[in-house]
PDB file of C-alpha atoms and ligand atoms in Angstrom:
ATOM      1  CA  SER T 105     -58.939  12.336  68.757  1.00 73.00           C
ATOM      2  CA  MET T 106     -57.802  10.707  65.535  1.00 95.00           C
ATOM      3  CA  THR T 107     -54.484  11.658  63.964  1.00 98.00           C
ATOM      4  CA  VAL T 108     -53.011  10.670  60.611  1.00 98.00           C
ATOM      5  CA  LEU T 109     -49.246  11.063  60.140  1.00 99.00           C
ATOM      6  CA  PHE T 110     -47.282  11.592  56.919  1.00 99.00           C
ATOM      7  CA  ILE T 111     -43.516  11.420  56.498  1.00 98.00           C
ATOM      8  CA  SER T 112     -41.118  11.224  53.535  1.00 98.00           C
ATOM      9  CA  ASP T 113     -37.532  11.870  52.511  1.00 98.00           C
ATOM     10  CA  LEU T 114     -35.764  10.424  55.539  1.00 98.00           C
ATOM     11  CA  HIS T 115     -33.041   9.069  53.221  1.00 98.00           C
ATOM     12  CA  LEU T 116     -32.033   6.511  55.850  1.00 98.00           C
ATOM     13  CA  SER T 117     -28.531   5.133  55.376  1.00 98.00           C
ATOM     14  CA  PRO T 118     -25.898   3.468  57.553  1.00 97.00           C
ATOM     15  CA  THR T 119     -23.792   6.646  57.288  1.00 97.00           C
ATOM     16  CA  HIS T 120     -26.368   8.760  59.212  1.00 98.00           C
ATOM     17  CA  PRO T 121     -27.335   6.836  62.365  1.00 98.00           C
ATOM     18  CA  GLU T 122     -28.722  10.024  63.991  1.00 98.00           C
ATOM     19  CA  ILE T 123     -31.557  10.115  61.417  1.00 98.00           C
ATOM     20  CA  THR T 124     -32.355   6.444  62.013  1.00 98.00           C
ATOM     21  CA  GLN T 125     -32.389   7.019  65.794  1.00 98.00           C
ATOM     22  CA  CYS T 126     -34.808   9.955  65.438  1.00 98.00           C
ATOM     23  CA  PHE T 127     -37.029   7.874  63.150  1.00 98.00           C
ATOM     24  CA  LEU T 128     -37.065   4.866  65.518  1.00 98.00           C
ATOM     25  CA  ARG T 129     -37.977   7.197  68.398  1.00 98.00           C
ATOM     26  CA  PHE T 130     -40.797   8.654  66.253  1.00 98.00           C
ATOM     27  CA  LEU T 131     -42.117   5.115  65.605  1.00 98.00           C
ATOM     28  CA  LYS T 132     -42.030   4.322  69.344  1.00 98.00           C
ATOM     29  CA  GLU T 133     -43.336   7.584  70.784  1.00 97.00           C
ATOM     30  CA  ASP T 134     -45.525   9.337  68.176  1.00 97.00           C
ATOM     31  CA  ALA T 135     -46.776   6.771  65.711  1.00 98.00           C
ATOM     32  CA  PRO T 136     -48.553   4.424  68.190  1.00 98.00           C
ATOM     33  CA  LYS T 137     -51.023   7.241  68.985  1.00 98.00           C
ATOM     34  CA  ALA T 138     -51.913   7.688  65.306  1.00 98.00           C
ATOM     35  CA  SER T 139     -54.735   6.014  63.408  1.00 98.00           C
ATOM     36  CA  ALA T 140     -52.511   5.601  60.336  1.00 98.00           C
ATOM     37  CA  LEU T 141     -48.959   6.288  59.155  1.00 98.00           C
ATOM     38  CA  TYR T 142     -48.202   7.151  55.542  1.00 99.00           C
ATOM     39  CA  VAL T 143     -44.619   7.014  54.256  1.00 99.00           C
ATOM     40  CA  LEU T 144     -44.480   8.925  50.970  1.00 98.00           C
ATOM     41  CA  GLY T 145     -41.177   7.705  49.609  1.00 98.00           C
ATOM     42  CA  ASP T 146     -37.425   8.085  50.003  1.00 98.00           C
ATOM     43  CA  LEU T 147     -37.514   6.410  53.388  1.00 98.00           C
ATOM     44  CA  PHE T 148     -34.160   4.943  52.294  1.00 98.00           C
ATOM     45  CA  GLU T 149     -31.279   6.681  50.529  1.00 96.00           C
ATOM     46  CA  SER T 150     -30.839   3.648  48.307  1.00 97.00           C
ATOM     47  CA  TRP T 151     -32.491   0.267  47.744  1.00 98.00           C
ATOM     48  CA  ILE T 152     -31.149  -2.485  45.524  1.00 98.00           C
ATOM     49  CA  GLY T 153     -33.518  -5.278  46.586  1.00 98.00           C
ATOM     50  CA  ASP T 154     -35.381  -6.743  49.574  1.00 98.00           C
ATOM     51  CA  ASP T 155     -32.754  -9.515  49.603  1.00 98.00           C
ATOM     52  CA  ASP T 156     -30.099  -6.967  50.699  1.00 98.00           C
ATOM     53  CA  ARG T 157     -30.692  -7.784  54.373  1.00 97.00           C
ATOM     54  CA  THR T 158     -28.487  -5.104  55.915  1.00 97.00           C
ATOM     55  CA  PRO T 159     -28.699  -4.318  59.641  1.00 98.00           C
ATOM     56  CA  LEU T 160     -30.540  -1.083  58.696  1.00 98.00           C
ATOM     57  CA  GLN T 161     -33.147  -2.930  56.626  1.00 98.00           C
ATOM     58  CA  ILE T 162     -33.746  -5.439  59.445  1.00 98.00           C
ATOM     59  CA  GLU T 163     -33.909  -2.756  62.153  1.00 98.00           C
ATOM     60  CA  VAL T 164     -36.459  -0.681  60.204  1.00 98.00           C
ATOM     61  CA  ALA T 165     -38.608  -3.703  59.268  1.00 98.00           C
ATOM     62  CA  ASP T 166     -38.698  -4.847  62.904  1.00 98.00           C
ATOM     63  CA  ALA T 167     -39.662  -1.363  64.150  1.00 98.00           C
ATOM     64  CA  PHE T 168     -42.447  -1.031  61.551  1.00 99.00           C
ATOM     65  CA  LYS T 169     -43.681  -4.520  62.406  1.00 98.00           C
ATOM     66  CA  ALA T 170     -43.866  -3.651  66.117  1.00 98.00           C
ATOM     67  CA  LEU T 171     -45.977  -0.599  65.246  1.00 98.00           C
ATOM     68  CA  SER T 172     -48.246  -2.469  62.856  1.00 98.00           C
ATOM     69  CA  ASP T 173     -48.734  -5.196  65.488  1.00 98.00           C
ATOM     70  CA  THR T 174     -50.205  -2.539  67.820  1.00 97.00           C
ATOM     71  CA  GLY T 175     -52.912  -1.969  65.177  1.00 97.00           C
ATOM     72  CA  VAL T 176     -51.584   1.141  63.398  1.00 98.00           C
ATOM     73  CA  PRO T 177     -51.823   0.632  59.616  1.00 98.00           C
ATOM     74  CA  ILE T 178     -48.686   1.678  57.697  1.00 99.00           C
ATOM     75  CA  TYR T 179     -48.878   2.670  54.036  1.00 99.00           C
ATOM     76  CA  PHE T 180     -45.878   3.114  51.757  1.00 99.00           C
ATOM     77  CA  ILE T 181     -45.483   4.873  48.413  1.00 98.00           C
ATOM     78  CA  HIS T 182     -42.160   4.437  46.620  1.00 98.00           C
ATOM     79  CA  GLY T 183     -39.773   7.362  46.219  1.00 98.00           C
ATOM     80  CA  ASN T 184     -37.192   7.877  43.487  1.00 96.00           C
ATOM     81  CA  ARG T 185     -34.535   6.314  45.716  1.00 96.00           C
ATOM     82  CA  ASP T 186     -36.389   3.336  47.212  1.00 98.00           C
ATOM     83  CA  PHE T 187     -38.587   2.423  44.227  1.00 98.00           C
ATOM     84  CA  LEU T 188     -37.366  -1.177  44.436  1.00 98.00           C
ATOM     85  CA  VAL T 189     -38.832  -1.757  47.929  1.00 98.00           C
ATOM     86  CA  GLY T 190     -40.868  -4.897  47.369  1.00 98.00           C
ATOM     87  CA  LYS T 191     -43.484  -7.251  48.765  1.00 98.00           C
ATOM     88  CA  ARG T 192     -41.028  -9.161  50.919  1.00 98.00           C
ATOM     89  CA  PHE T 193     -39.893  -6.068  52.852  1.00 98.00           C
ATOM     90  CA  ALA T 194     -43.508  -4.838  53.013  1.00 98.00           C
ATOM     91  CA  ARG T 195     -44.654  -8.152  54.504  1.00 98.00           C
ATOM     92  CA  ALA T 196     -41.797  -8.180  57.046  1.00 98.00           C
ATOM     93  CA  SER T 197     -42.701  -4.588  58.019  1.00 98.00           C
ATOM     94  CA  GLY T 198     -46.460  -5.139  58.181  1.00 98.00           C
ATOM     95  CA  MET T 199     -46.938  -2.285  55.736  1.00 98.00           C
ATOM     96  CA  THR T 200     -49.155  -1.944  52.671  1.00 98.00           C
ATOM     97  CA  LEU T 201     -47.559  -0.858  49.381  1.00 98.00           C
ATOM     98  CA  LEU T 202     -49.657   1.743  47.558  1.00 98.00           C
ATOM     99  CA  PRO T 203     -49.511   2.683  43.860  1.00 98.00           C
ATOM    100  CA  GLU T 204     -47.541   5.819  42.889  1.00 98.00           C
ATOM    101  CA  HIS T 205     -50.690   7.990  42.961  1.00 98.00           C
ATOM    102  CA  LYS T 206     -53.442   7.300  45.493  1.00 98.00           C
ATOM    103  CA  VAL T 207     -56.561   9.202  46.525  1.00 99.00           C
ATOM    104  CA  ILE T 208     -57.374   8.731  50.214  1.00 98.00           C
ATOM    105  CA  ASP T 209     -60.254  10.034  52.330  1.00 98.00           C
ATOM    106  CA  LEU T 210     -58.516  12.333  54.836  1.00 98.00           C
ATOM    107  CA  PHE T 211     -61.171  13.323  57.394  1.00 98.00           C
ATOM    108  CA  GLY T 212     -63.753  13.558  54.634  1.00 98.00           C
ATOM    109  CA  LYS T 213     -61.447  15.399  52.205  1.00 98.00           C
ATOM    110  CA  PRO T 214     -60.434  13.433  49.113  1.00 98.00           C
ATOM    111  CA  THR T 215     -56.639  13.820  49.115  1.00 99.00           C
ATOM    112  CA  LEU T 216     -54.140  12.814  46.465  1.00 99.00           C
ATOM    113  CA  ILE T 217     -50.889  11.446  47.886  1.00 99.00           C
ATOM    114  CA  MET T 218     -47.676  10.694  45.993  1.00 98.00           C
ATOM    115  CA  HIS T 219     -43.893  10.962  46.325  1.00 98.00           C
ATOM    116  CA  GLY T 220     -43.639  13.994  44.031  1.00 98.00           C
ATOM    117  CA  ASP T 221     -40.852  13.129  41.586  1.00 97.00           C
ATOM    118  CA  THR T 222     -43.407  12.641  38.784  1.00 98.00           C
ATOM    119  CA  LEU T 223     -44.406  16.318  39.226  1.00 98.00           C
ATOM    120  CA  CYS T 224     -40.916  17.495  38.254  1.00 96.00           C
ATOM    121  CA  ILE T 225     -41.476  17.103  34.502  1.00 96.00           C
ATOM    122  CA  GLN T 226     -39.028  19.904  33.554  1.00 94.00           C
ATOM    123  CA  ASP T 227     -36.164  17.661  34.695  1.00 93.00           C
ATOM    124  CA  GLU T 228     -36.175  15.710  31.458  1.00 94.00           C
ATOM    125  CA  ALA T 229     -32.899  13.879  32.157  1.00 92.00           C
ATOM    126  CA  TYR T 230     -34.337  12.532  35.412  1.00 93.00           C
ATOM    127  CA  GLN T 231     -37.656  11.520  33.782  1.00 95.00           C
ATOM    128  CA  ARG T 232     -35.737   9.605  31.067  1.00 96.00           C
ATOM    129  CA  TYR T 233     -33.661   7.814  33.739  1.00 94.00           C
ATOM    130  CA  ARG T 234     -36.866   7.110  35.702  1.00 96.00           C
ATOM    131  CA  LYS T 235     -38.570   5.507  32.722  1.00 97.00           C
ATOM    132  CA  LYS T 236     -35.610   3.153  32.271  1.00 97.00           C
ATOM    133  CA  VAL T 237     -35.254   1.987  35.870  1.00 96.00           C
ATOM    134  CA  HIS T 238     -39.053   1.561  36.242  1.00 98.00           C
ATOM    135  CA  ASN T 239     -39.205  -0.690  33.166  1.00 98.00           C
ATOM    136  CA  PRO T 240     -40.270  -4.163  34.484  1.00 97.00           C
ATOM    137  CA  PHE T 241     -37.905  -5.989  32.104  1.00 98.00           C
ATOM    138  CA  ILE T 242     -34.935  -3.805  33.177  1.00 98.00           C
ATOM    139  CA  GLN T 243     -35.872  -4.482  36.819  1.00 98.00           C
ATOM    140  CA  TRP T 244     -36.140  -8.215  36.129  1.00 98.00           C
ATOM    141  CA  LEU T 245     -32.614  -8.133  34.671  1.00 98.00           C
ATOM    142  CA  PHE T 246     -31.302  -6.029  37.598  1.00 98.00           C
ATOM    143  CA  PHE T 247     -32.692  -8.520  40.154  1.00 98.00           C
ATOM    144  CA  ARG T 248     -30.956 -11.391  38.366  1.00 98.00           C
ATOM    145  CA  LEU T 249     -27.575  -9.775  39.112  1.00 98.00           C
ATOM    146  CA  PRO T 250     -25.784 -10.762  42.312  1.00 98.00           C
ATOM    147  CA  LEU T 251     -26.115  -8.330  45.234  1.00 98.00           C
ATOM    148  CA  SER T 252     -22.438  -7.358  44.957  1.00 97.00           C
ATOM    149  CA  VAL T 253     -22.926  -6.252  41.336  1.00 98.00           C
ATOM    150  CA  ARG T 254     -26.195  -4.426  42.106  1.00 98.00           C
ATOM    151  CA  ARG T 255     -24.412  -2.619  44.940  1.00 97.00           C
ATOM    152  CA  ARG T 256     -21.631  -1.515  42.594  1.00 97.00           C
ATOM    153  CA  ILE T 257     -24.115  -0.299  39.941  1.00 96.00           C
ATOM    154  CA  GLY T 258     -25.949   1.680  42.664  1.00 95.00           C
ATOM    155  CA  GLU T 259     -22.717   3.353  43.793  1.00 94.00           C
ATOM    156  CA  LYS T 260     -21.819   4.250  40.190  1.00 93.00           C
ATOM    157  CA  ILE T 261     -25.264   5.742  39.458  1.00 90.00           C
ATOM    158  CA  ARG T 262     -25.245   7.699  42.736  1.00 89.00           C
ATOM    159  CA  ALA T 263     -21.823   9.184  41.998  1.00 90.00           C
ATOM    160  CA  GLY T 264     -23.007  10.271  38.535  1.00 86.00           C
ATOM    161  CA  SER T 265     -26.244  11.745  39.898  1.00 82.00           C
ATOM    162  CA  THR T 266     -24.513  13.896  42.559  1.00 80.00           C
ATOM    163  CA  LYS T 267     -22.432  15.402  39.772  1.00 78.00           C
ATOM    164  CA  SER T 268     -25.367  16.097  37.392  1.00 79.00           C
ATOM    165  CA  ASN T 269     -27.577  17.565  40.200  1.00 79.00           C
ATOM    166  CA  GLN T 270     -24.896  20.164  40.951  1.00 79.00           C
ATOM    167  CA  GLU T 271     -25.395  21.396  37.391  1.00 80.00           C
ATOM    168  CA  LYS T 272     -29.220  21.651  37.636  1.00 79.00           C
ATOM    169  CA  SER T 273     -31.000  24.879  38.591  1.00 73.00           C
ATOM    170  CA  GLU T 274     -33.223  25.116  41.702  1.00 74.00           C
ATOM    171  CA  ASP T 275     -36.191  25.743  39.410  1.00 72.00           C
ATOM    172  CA  ILE T 276     -35.763  22.524  37.465  1.00 68.00           C
ATOM    173  CA  MET T 277     -35.734  20.527  40.697  1.00 83.00           C
ATOM    174  CA  ASP T 278     -39.108  21.947  41.895  1.00 91.00           C
ATOM    175  CA  VAL T 279     -42.562  20.770  40.835  1.00 96.00           C
ATOM    176  CA  ASP T 280     -44.147  22.043  37.632  1.00 97.00           C
ATOM    177  CA  GLN T 281     -47.245  24.114  38.543  1.00 97.00           C
ATOM    178  CA  SER T 282     -49.194  23.062  35.454  1.00 97.00           C
ATOM    179  CA  GLU T 283     -48.467  19.391  36.166  1.00 98.00           C
ATOM    180  CA  VAL T 284     -49.765  19.902  39.738  1.00 98.00           C
ATOM    181  CA  GLN T 285     -52.992  21.349  38.321  1.00 98.00           C
ATOM    182  CA  ARG T 286     -53.268  18.526  35.795  1.00 98.00           C
ATOM    183  CA  VAL T 287     -52.895  15.616  38.252  1.00 98.00           C
ATOM    184  CA  MET T 288     -55.211  17.241  40.815  1.00 98.00           C
ATOM    185  CA  LYS T 289     -57.950  17.764  38.213  1.00 98.00           C
ATOM    186  CA  GLU T 290     -57.443  14.260  36.843  1.00 98.00           C
ATOM    187  CA  SER T 291     -57.985  12.830  40.355  1.00 98.00           C
ATOM    188  CA  GLY T 292     -60.776  15.248  41.198  1.00 98.00           C
ATOM    189  CA  VAL T 293     -59.187  16.426  44.465  1.00 98.00           C
ATOM    190  CA  LYS T 294     -58.691  19.789  46.169  1.00 98.00           C
ATOM    191  CA  GLN T 295     -55.852  18.546  48.368  1.00 98.00           C
ATOM    192  CA  LEU T 296     -52.453  17.125  47.406  1.00 98.00           C
ATOM    193  CA  ILE T 297     -49.762  15.846  49.758  1.00 99.00           C
ATOM    194  CA  HIS T 298     -46.274  15.009  48.463  1.00 98.00           C
ATOM    195  CA  GLY T 299     -42.580  15.070  49.373  1.00 98.00           C
ATOM    196  CA  HIS T 300     -39.455  14.883  47.219  1.00 97.00           C
ATOM    197  CA  THR T 301     -38.596  18.585  46.802  1.00 96.00           C
ATOM    198  CA  HIS T 302     -37.496  19.038  50.445  1.00 96.00           C
ATOM    199  CA  ARG T 303     -39.381  22.369  50.552  1.00 96.00           C
ATOM    200  CA  PRO T 304     -41.868  21.834  53.401  1.00 98.00           C
ATOM    201  CA  ASP T 305     -44.816  24.189  53.075  1.00 98.00           C
ATOM    202  CA  ILE T 306     -48.594  24.415  52.823  1.00 98.00           C
ATOM    203  CA  HIS T 307     -49.451  26.214  49.585  1.00 98.00           C
ATOM    204  CA  ASP T 308     -52.897  27.698  49.033  1.00 98.00           C
ATOM    205  CA  ILE T 309     -53.502  27.385  45.321  1.00 97.00           C
ATOM    206  CA  GLN T 310     -56.387  27.807  42.924  1.00 96.00           C
ATOM    207  CA  LEU T 311     -57.807  24.982  40.783  1.00 96.00           C
ATOM    208  CA  ASP T 312     -59.913  26.651  38.094  1.00 91.00           C
ATOM    209  CA  THR T 313     -62.162  28.700  40.400  1.00 93.00           C
ATOM    210  CA  ASP T 314     -61.858  26.540  43.532  1.00 96.00           C
ATOM    211  CA  PRO T 315     -59.424  27.042  46.412  1.00 98.00           C
ATOM    212  CA  ALA T 316     -57.080  24.059  46.870  1.00 98.00           C
ATOM    213  CA  GLN T 317     -54.051  23.063  48.918  1.00 98.00           C
ATOM    214  CA  ARG T 318     -50.682  21.542  48.096  1.00 98.00           C
ATOM    215  CA  ILE T 319     -48.886  20.262  51.157  1.00 98.00           C
ATOM    216  CA  VAL T 320     -45.155  19.528  50.829  1.00 98.00           C
ATOM    217  CA  LEU T 321     -43.413  17.310  53.379  1.00 98.00           C
ATOM    218  CA  GLY T 322     -39.936  18.088  54.651  1.00 98.00           C
ATOM    219  CA  ASP T 323     -36.766  16.003  54.646  1.00 98.00           C
ATOM    220  CA  TRP T 324     -34.986  14.587  57.688  1.00 98.00           C
ATOM    221  CA  TYR T 325     -31.481  15.940  56.962  1.00 97.00           C
ATOM    222  CA  THR T 326     -31.133  18.133  60.059  1.00 97.00           C
ATOM    223  CA  GLN T 327     -34.300  17.258  62.038  1.00 98.00           C
ATOM    224  CA  GLY T 328     -37.346  15.015  61.830  1.00 98.00           C
ATOM    225  CA  SER T 329     -40.249  16.365  59.773  1.00 98.00           C
ATOM    226  CA  VAL T 330     -43.843  15.197  60.204  1.00 98.00           C
ATOM    227  CA  LEU T 331     -47.213  16.249  58.814  1.00 98.00           C
ATOM    228  CA  VAL T 332     -49.834  15.806  61.518  1.00 98.00           C
ATOM    229  CA  CYS T 333     -53.452  15.744  60.299  1.00 98.00           C
ATOM    230  CA  THR T 334     -56.584  15.765  62.441  1.00 98.00           C
ATOM    231  CA  GLU T 335     -60.250  16.649  61.929  1.00 97.00           C
ATOM    232  CA  GLU T 336     -59.141  20.296  62.500  1.00 97.00           C
ATOM    233  CA  GLY T 337     -56.579  20.316  59.669  1.00 98.00           C
ATOM    234  CA  CYS T 338     -52.950  19.545  58.875  1.00 98.00           C
ATOM    235  CA  ALA T 339     -49.797  21.015  60.408  1.00 98.00           C
ATOM    236  CA  LEU T 340     -46.093  20.547  59.613  1.00 98.00           C
ATOM    237  CA  GLN T 341     -44.030  19.726  62.689  1.00 98.00           C
ATOM    238  CA  THR T 342     -40.371  19.001  63.361  1.00 98.00           C
ATOM    239  CA  ARG T 343     -38.608  16.591  65.723  1.00 98.00           C
ATOM    240  CA  ALA T 344     -35.148  17.430  67.043  1.00 97.00           C
ATOM    241  CA  PHE T 345     -32.505  14.713  66.551  1.00 96.00           C
TER     242      PHE T 345
HETATM  243  C1  OKV S  87     -31.645   5.274  43.518  1.00 74.55           C
HETATM  244  C2  OKV S  87     -31.016   7.334  42.482  1.00 74.55           C
HETATM  245  C3  OKV S  87     -29.380   5.645  42.965  1.00 74.55           C
HETATM  246  C4  OKV S  87     -32.164   9.414  41.759  1.00 74.55           C
HETATM  247  C5  OKV S  87     -30.533   0.207  38.241  1.00 74.55           C
HETATM  248  C6  OKV S  87     -32.074  -1.075  36.960  1.00 74.55           C
HETATM  249  C7  OKV S  87     -29.883  -0.467  35.951  1.00 74.55           C
HETATM  250  C8  OKV S  87     -32.626  -0.396  39.215  1.00 74.55           C
HETATM  251  C9  OKV S  87     -31.413   0.234  39.331  1.00 74.55           C
HETATM  252  C10 OKV S  87     -29.679   1.251  40.757  1.00 74.55           C
HETATM  253  C11 OKV S  87     -29.529   2.412  41.676  1.00 74.55           C
HETATM  254  C12 OKV S  87     -31.681   1.874  42.672  1.00 74.55           C
HETATM  255  C13 OKV S  87     -31.836   0.727  41.734  1.00 74.55           C
HETATM  256  C14 OKV S  87     -30.353   4.849  43.478  1.00 74.55           C
HETATM  257  C15 OKV S  87     -31.970   6.515  43.009  1.00 74.55           C
HETATM  258  C16 OKV S  87     -29.731   6.870  42.469  1.00 74.55           C
HETATM  259  C17 OKV S  87     -28.860   7.925  41.877  1.00 74.55           C
HETATM  260  C18 OKV S  87     -29.776   9.035  41.539  1.00 74.55           C
HETATM  261  C19 OKV S  87     -32.001  10.745  41.164  1.00 74.55           C
HETATM  262  C20 OKV S  87     -30.857  -0.443  37.083  1.00 74.55           C
HETATM  263  C21 OKV S  87     -32.966  -1.050  38.035  1.00 74.55           C
HETATM  264  F1  OKV S  87     -29.066   0.566  35.987  1.00 74.55           F
HETATM  265  F2  OKV S  87     -29.125  -1.534  36.040  1.00 74.55           F
HETATM  266  F3  OKV S  87     -30.514  -0.476  34.811  1.00 74.55           F
HETATM  267  N1  OKV S  87     -31.051   0.909  40.527  1.00 74.55           N
HETATM  268  N2  OKV S  87     -30.269   2.181  42.907  1.00 74.55           N
HETATM  269  N3  OKV S  87     -31.079   8.605  41.937  1.00 74.55           N
HETATM  270  O1  OKV S  87     -28.552   3.202  44.385  1.00 74.55           O
HETATM  271  O2  OKV S  87     -30.805   2.954  45.204  1.00 74.55           O
HETATM  272  O3  OKV S  87     -33.261   9.049  42.065  1.00 74.55           O
HETATM  273  S1  OKV S  87     -29.949   3.266  44.130  1.00 74.55           S
HETATM  274 MN1   MN S  88     -37.328  11.963  46.193  1.00 74.55          MN
END
């Protein structure tokens, strides 16, 4: 029977090869049986441009391409870390870039999919930073810098962010319930799937008078985390490293 897979928040980096190995195994063993794979952001811990052809970037693109060549469509929504993943990497991977919010037909259920960072509106410092780095002119300037300079800027920003996150409360880093309601109503859906918060769960919620669901994907810090959806419903699963 048909299966649709969702993953997010792998935060792949050269410093954690065990996560990459688990992911590559998932692409080889699980994903080929699926009818589609959705990657809902933060596949990579950092991304400074498709022209940064690191061994990790090449290995992941090749593995995606092998999967897409078997006929499994791969869809990608940017996360807050890999928002600069571009057309060149998408083409090399055989994947389709989706906009930040997308309504898909999931076994007849209109379902809103997104990364989830835009739901965390209480984190005003992050939303201000996000607006800057998503500005097309700022991105145009950033891409004009040599890779070595972009790499250094990335390291600086990451060091600063680790420090400021330690000062933020758990509450501020979770989604805002009223924003969840707002975006679901705006899209006219009763089902939302997102990542980002690293709090995997299936929440039964209420939208006005109707029952609805918010499904949160898990991160890959200590194990693989996959949402498996069939005609029967969706289930969160893990994969040991
Ligand atoms: C990604 C996050 C680092 C969070 C910088 C313009 C600037 C893009 C960039 C630099 C950083 C992505 C691209 C990275 C996400 C961090 C730290 C915290 C919370 C500019 C356009 F600065 F020059 F204007 N960046 N990198 N963070 O290292 O991948 O999401 S990154
Ligand atoms: Mn994220």
